[in-house]
């Protein structure tokens, strides 16, 4: 191993690992090149403890630098938005966020259905009946997935940054930001899929008990859903549905 900092993020991690290796029936040592030290040496624990503390400090400093750079981006109105798990959006060849029209149809269907009176469960079942997968490719839609889409402000073109934050650089646990950290709002920061008036209407409906639809306008889920891979070596490749007929495939590749 080149150095302690390459092996562990903090003192407890390193000490715990090397003691576990040392306690094996056939003890295993860790050789650290930059200080010419073998953990099987009897006098190594004190030196390793000091070195691990230094490594922990380096990890904390790097974490603080990364956090600072991210916050500075937020302050300047530069969001960090992954699209692999964001239904309705993708990135073009220049890394700009654009609407994926095939997925945007699903988003509009979800909003229209909810406005017409369907519940989250009914919307999820309708999507599954139409064999439309989730953004991550799963066959099963949950109520939570529907509600997350209905509540996501990005669909009206607005971005709220730092809705969650990392507790510390060791556990890497993420926590919902309930006011512990500042949030940053960017209007018109992303192309909208849902008009702001309809998005606001849905937020009001979400506060009310769900009621039976009295509308005669039945919202129909898209039958031919064209899903493209968003990441990896096969990015932008189309995923073919085995249930498609020849005419459907021709329609896809027009």
Tab-separated table of C-alpha atoms in Angstrom:
chain	number	residue	atom	x	y	z
A	1	UNK	CA	0.000	0.000	0.000
A	2	UNK	CA	1.317	3.427	-0.933
A	3	UNK	CA	0.088	5.324	2.151
A	4	UNK	CA	-2.409	5.212	5.021
A	5	UNK	CA	-4.658	7.780	3.332
A	6	UNK	CA	-5.027	5.443	0.338
A	7	UNK	CA	-6.253	2.653	2.602
A	8	UNK	CA	-8.744	4.225	5.022
A	9	UNK	CA	-10.752	7.414	5.490
A	10	UNK	CA	-10.311	7.670	9.252
A	11	UNK	CA	-8.394	6.295	12.213
A	12	UNK	CA	-11.107	3.921	13.435
A	13	UNK	CA	-11.466	2.311	10.000
A	14	UNK	CA	-7.755	1.706	9.612
A	15	UNK	CA	-7.105	0.498	13.156
A	16	UNK	CA	-10.107	-1.817	13.014
A	17	UNK	CA	-9.106	-3.373	9.685
A	18	UNK	CA	-5.468	-3.963	10.480
A	19	UNK	CA	-6.276	-5.413	13.921
A	20	UNK	CA	-8.790	-7.770	12.333
A	21	UNK	CA	-6.185	-8.923	9.811
A	22	UNK	CA	-3.588	-9.312	12.531
A	23	UNK	CA	-5.958	-11.469	14.635
A	24	UNK	CA	-6.478	-14.056	11.900
A	25	UNK	CA	-5.155	-17.631	12.511
A	26	UNK	CA	-2.542	-16.787	9.911
A	27	UNK	CA	-1.922	-13.080	10.605
A	28	UNK	CA	-1.943	-10.771	7.599
A	29	UNK	CA	0.105	-7.596	7.635
A	30	UNK	CA	-0.211	-4.326	5.740
A	31	UNK	CA	2.982	-2.852	4.384
A	32	UNK	CA	2.952	0.950	4.017
A	33	UNK	CA	5.504	2.015	1.457
A	34	UNK	CA	5.949	5.715	2.168
A	35	UNK	CA	6.919	5.120	5.823
A	36	UNK	CA	8.462	1.649	5.372
A	37	UNK	CA	6.230	0.114	8.029
A	38	UNK	CA	4.764	-3.375	8.443
A	39	UNK	CA	1.672	-3.654	10.680
A	40	UNK	CA	2.902	-7.012	12.009
A	41	UNK	CA	5.799	-5.280	13.763
A	42	UNK	CA	5.263	-5.156	17.530
A	43	UNK	CA	5.907	-1.410	17.821
A	44	UNK	CA	3.761	-0.419	14.852
A	45	UNK	CA	0.444	0.360	16.602
A	46	UNK	CA	1.489	3.690	18.101
A	47	UNK	CA	3.022	4.915	14.845
A	48	UNK	CA	0.000	3.734	12.868
A	49	UNK	CA	-2.337	5.502	15.274
A	50	UNK	CA	-0.563	8.805	14.665
A	51	UNK	CA	-0.469	8.252	10.898
A	52	UNK	CA	-4.170	7.345	10.827
A	53	UNK	CA	-5.071	10.563	12.631
A	54	UNK	CA	-3.202	12.485	9.916
A	55	UNK	CA	-5.062	10.495	7.242
A	56	UNK	CA	-8.370	11.309	8.931
A	57	UNK	CA	-7.500	15.002	8.882
A	58	UNK	CA	-6.743	14.807	5.166
A	59	UNK	CA	-10.117	13.177	4.493
A	60	UNK	CA	-11.916	15.868	6.483
A	61	UNK	CA	-10.053	18.609	4.613
A	62	UNK	CA	-10.895	17.107	1.211
A	63	UNK	CA	-14.531	16.708	2.198
A	64	UNK	CA	-14.703	20.326	3.366
A	65	UNK	CA	-13.150	21.527	0.086
A	66	UNK	CA	-15.638	19.546	-2.006
A	67	UNK	CA	-18.570	20.794	0.072
A	68	UNK	CA	-17.349	24.389	-0.253
A	69	UNK	CA	-17.068	24.110	-4.056
A	70	UNK	CA	-20.583	22.640	-4.323
A	71	UNK	CA	-22.080	25.411	-2.154
A	72	UNK	CA	-20.283	28.051	-4.198
A	73	UNK	CA	-21.862	26.562	-7.348
A	74	UNK	CA	-25.278	26.775	-5.691
A	75	UNK	CA	-24.701	30.412	-4.698
A	76	UNK	CA	-23.864	31.234	-8.326
A	77	UNK	CA	-27.001	29.462	-9.536
A	78	UNK	CA	-25.200	26.462	-11.009
A	79	UNK	CA	-27.109	23.320	-9.997
A	80	UNK	CA	-25.866	19.737	-10.011
A	81	UNK	CA	-28.632	17.627	-11.535
A	82	UNK	CA	-28.154	13.962	-12.452
A	83	UNK	CA	-30.789	12.862	-14.983
A	84	UNK	CA	-30.382	9.067	-14.883
A	85	UNK	CA	-33.116	8.903	-12.228
A	86	UNK	CA	-35.113	11.983	-13.265
A	87	UNK	CA	-38.065	11.007	-15.458
A	88	UNK	CA	-38.603	13.341	-18.394
A	89	UNK	CA	-35.074	14.710	-18.764
A	90	UNK	CA	-31.774	13.750	-20.296
A	91	UNK	CA	-28.552	15.538	-21.290
A	92	UNK	CA	-27.401	16.446	-24.766
A	93	UNK	CA	-23.882	15.976	-26.141
A	94	UNK	CA	-22.777	19.198	-24.423
A	95	UNK	CA	-24.077	18.147	-21.001
A	96	UNK	CA	-27.078	20.494	-21.097
A	97	UNK	CA	-30.335	19.262	-19.592
A	98	UNK	CA	-33.066	18.822	-22.199
A	99	UNK	CA	-36.572	17.352	-22.192
A	100	UNK	CA	-36.840	13.704	-23.198
A	101	UNK	CA	-40.193	13.871	-24.957
A	102	UNK	CA	-40.847	10.141	-24.689
A	103	UNK	CA	-40.518	10.270	-20.897
A	104	UNK	CA	-42.173	13.688	-20.649
A	105	UNK	CA	-45.407	12.084	-21.943
A	106	UNK	CA	-45.409	9.882	-18.844
A	107	UNK	CA	-44.897	12.881	-16.551
A	108	UNK	CA	-47.787	14.731	-18.198
A	109	UNK	CA	-49.958	11.631	-17.931
A	110	UNK	CA	-49.259	11.427	-14.183
A	111	UNK	CA	-50.131	15.090	-13.605
A	112	UNK	CA	-53.200	15.040	-15.871
A	113	UNK	CA	-54.480	11.851	-14.232
A	114	UNK	CA	-54.105	13.270	-10.741
A	115	UNK	CA	-55.909	16.469	-11.728
A	116	UNK	CA	-58.715	14.363	-13.226
A	117	UNK	CA	-59.174	12.662	-9.871
A	118	UNK	CA	-57.137	9.456	-10.035
A	119	UNK	CA	-55.261	8.409	-6.916
A	120	UNK	CA	-51.531	7.664	-6.848
A	121	UNK	CA	-52.334	3.940	-6.633
A	122	UNK	CA	-54.633	4.110	-9.673
A	123	UNK	CA	-51.997	5.991	-11.662
A	124	UNK	CA	-49.346	3.448	-10.725
A	125	UNK	CA	-51.613	0.563	-11.748
A	126	UNK	CA	-52.418	2.247	-15.054
A	127	UNK	CA	-48.723	2.625	-15.850
A	128	UNK	CA	-48.058	-1.008	-14.965
A	129	UNK	CA	-51.045	-2.159	-17.055
A	130	UNK	CA	-49.502	-0.300	-19.998
A	131	UNK	CA	-46.119	-1.986	-19.309
A	132	UNK	CA	-44.388	1.342	-18.755
A	133	UNK	CA	-41.267	0.933	-16.577
A	134	UNK	CA	-40.023	3.401	-13.997
A	135	UNK	CA	-37.148	5.733	-14.827
A	136	UNK	CA	-34.726	3.151	-13.423
A	137	UNK	CA	-36.241	0.350	-15.482
A	138	UNK	CA	-38.359	-1.344	-12.808
A	139	UNK	CA	-41.714	-2.893	-13.715
A	140	UNK	CA	-43.395	-1.977	-10.436
A	141	UNK	CA	-44.568	1.578	-9.711
A	142	UNK	CA	-45.081	2.535	-6.061
A	143	UNK	CA	-47.336	5.229	-4.627
A	144	UNK	CA	-44.213	6.987	-3.341
A	145	UNK	CA	-42.724	7.176	-6.840
A	146	UNK	CA	-45.897	8.843	-8.119
A	147	UNK	CA	-45.993	11.326	-5.234
A	148	UNK	CA	-42.307	12.189	-5.712
A	149	UNK	CA	-43.010	13.108	-9.328
A	150	UNK	CA	-46.088	15.133	-8.391
A	151	UNK	CA	-44.141	17.110	-5.771
A	152	UNK	CA	-40.941	17.662	-7.779
A	153	UNK	CA	-40.582	21.367	-8.556
A	154	UNK	CA	-38.216	20.641	-11.451
A	155	UNK	CA	-41.172	19.765	-13.647
A	156	UNK	CA	-42.299	23.411	-13.590
A	157	UNK	CA	-38.755	24.565	-14.381
A	158	UNK	CA	-37.633	25.448	-10.863
A	159	UNK	CA	-34.654	24.033	-8.978
A	160	UNK	CA	-34.188	23.970	-5.205
A	161	UNK	CA	-30.593	23.188	-4.318
A	162	UNK	CA	-29.355	21.537	-1.125
A	163	UNK	CA	-32.634	19.829	-0.237
A	164	UNK	CA	-30.454	17.211	1.435
A	165	UNK	CA	-26.988	17.349	2.968
A	166	UNK	CA	-24.291	14.874	4.024
A	167	UNK	CA	-23.960	14.527	7.785
A	168	UNK	CA	-20.185	13.859	7.786
A	169	UNK	CA	-17.424	12.613	5.509
A	170	UNK	CA	-17.146	9.246	7.264
A	171	UNK	CA	-20.682	7.837	7.360
A	172	UNK	CA	-21.693	9.579	4.086
A	173	UNK	CA	-25.288	9.505	5.351
A	174	UNK	CA	-27.645	11.952	3.667
A	175	UNK	CA	-30.268	13.853	5.660
A	176	UNK	CA	-33.255	15.920	4.543
A	177	UNK	CA	-32.546	19.624	4.972
A	178	UNK	CA	-35.209	20.939	7.359
A	179	UNK	CA	-33.533	24.296	7.812
A	180	UNK	CA	-30.175	23.152	9.154
A	181	UNK	CA	-28.498	24.416	5.966
A	182	UNK	CA	-29.422	27.229	3.556
A	183	UNK	CA	-31.352	26.295	0.415
A	184	UNK	CA	-30.917	27.947	-2.972
A	185	UNK	CA	-33.790	28.463	-5.415
A	186	UNK	CA	-33.315	28.888	-9.162
A	187	UNK	CA	-36.324	29.762	-11.310
A	188	UNK	CA	-36.341	28.781	-14.978
A	189	UNK	CA	-33.207	26.753	-14.296
A	190	UNK	CA	-34.414	23.748	-16.270
A	191	UNK	CA	-36.844	23.302	-19.198
A	192	UNK	CA	-40.367	22.886	-17.817
A	193	UNK	CA	-42.619	19.941	-18.635
A	194	UNK	CA	-45.656	21.015	-16.602
A	195	UNK	CA	-47.006	24.602	-16.722
A	196	UNK	CA	-46.543	26.343	-13.380
A	197	UNK	CA	-50.302	26.885	-12.968
A	198	UNK	CA	-51.003	23.145	-13.282
A	199	UNK	CA	-48.085	22.262	-10.987
A	200	UNK	CA	-49.468	24.671	-8.355
A	201	UNK	CA	-52.937	23.146	-8.790
A	202	UNK	CA	-51.532	19.676	-8.081
A	203	UNK	CA	-49.844	20.933	-4.902
A	204	UNK	CA	-53.214	22.200	-3.672
A	205	UNK	CA	-54.917	18.897	-4.579
A	206	UNK	CA	-52.242	16.974	-2.686
A	207	UNK	CA	-53.396	18.695	0.506
A	208	UNK	CA	-56.958	17.417	0.036
A	209	UNK	CA	-58.399	13.930	0.515
A	210	UNK	CA	-58.481	12.078	-2.781
A	211	UNK	CA	-61.928	12.066	-4.364
A	212	UNK	CA	-63.518	10.013	-7.126
A	213	UNK	CA	-63.149	11.464	-10.584
A	214	UNK	CA	-66.318	13.097	-11.918
A	215	UNK	CA	-64.726	13.963	-15.230
A	216	UNK	CA	-65.781	12.165	-18.408
A	217	UNK	CA	-62.345	12.820	-19.898
A	218	UNK	CA	-60.399	9.611	-19.337
A	219	UNK	CA	-56.640	10.116	-19.441
A	220	UNK	CA	-55.009	7.310	-21.412
A	221	UNK	CA	-51.450	6.196	-20.704
A	222	UNK	CA	-49.164	6.255	-23.751
A	223	UNK	CA	-49.167	2.828	-25.390
A	224	UNK	CA	-45.878	3.128	-27.233
A	225	UNK	CA	-43.326	4.264	-24.684
A	226	UNK	CA	-39.833	4.663	-26.094
A	227	UNK	CA	-37.242	4.311	-23.355
A	228	UNK	CA	-33.626	5.290	-24.018
A	229	UNK	CA	-30.663	4.411	-21.842
A	230	UNK	CA	-29.326	7.544	-20.144
A	231	UNK	CA	-25.929	6.356	-18.937
A	232	UNK	CA	-23.181	3.897	-19.763
A	233	UNK	CA	-21.688	2.745	-23.043
A	234	UNK	CA	-25.144	2.146	-24.533
A	235	UNK	CA	-26.329	5.691	-23.785
A	236	UNK	CA	-29.136	6.845	-26.135
A	237	UNK	CA	-29.839	3.275	-27.268
A	238	UNK	CA	-33.547	2.437	-27.468
A	239	UNK	CA	-34.918	-0.366	-25.268
A	240	UNK	CA	-37.259	-2.513	-27.376
A	241	UNK	CA	-40.421	-3.909	-25.798
A	242	UNK	CA	-41.012	-7.602	-26.714
A	243	UNK	CA	-44.745	-6.862	-26.943
A	244	UNK	CA	-44.247	-4.361	-29.769
A	245	UNK	CA	-45.494	-5.320	-33.200
A	246	UNK	CA	-43.587	-4.733	-36.433
A	247	UNK	CA	-45.532	-1.532	-37.120
A	248	UNK	CA	-44.632	-0.230	-33.639
A	249	UNK	CA	-40.914	-0.805	-34.245
A	250	UNK	CA	-41.175	0.991	-37.588
A	251	UNK	CA	-42.870	3.881	-35.794
A	252	UNK	CA	-40.010	4.088	-33.287
A	253	UNK	CA	-37.310	4.297	-35.931
A	254	UNK	CA	-39.034	6.749	-38.261
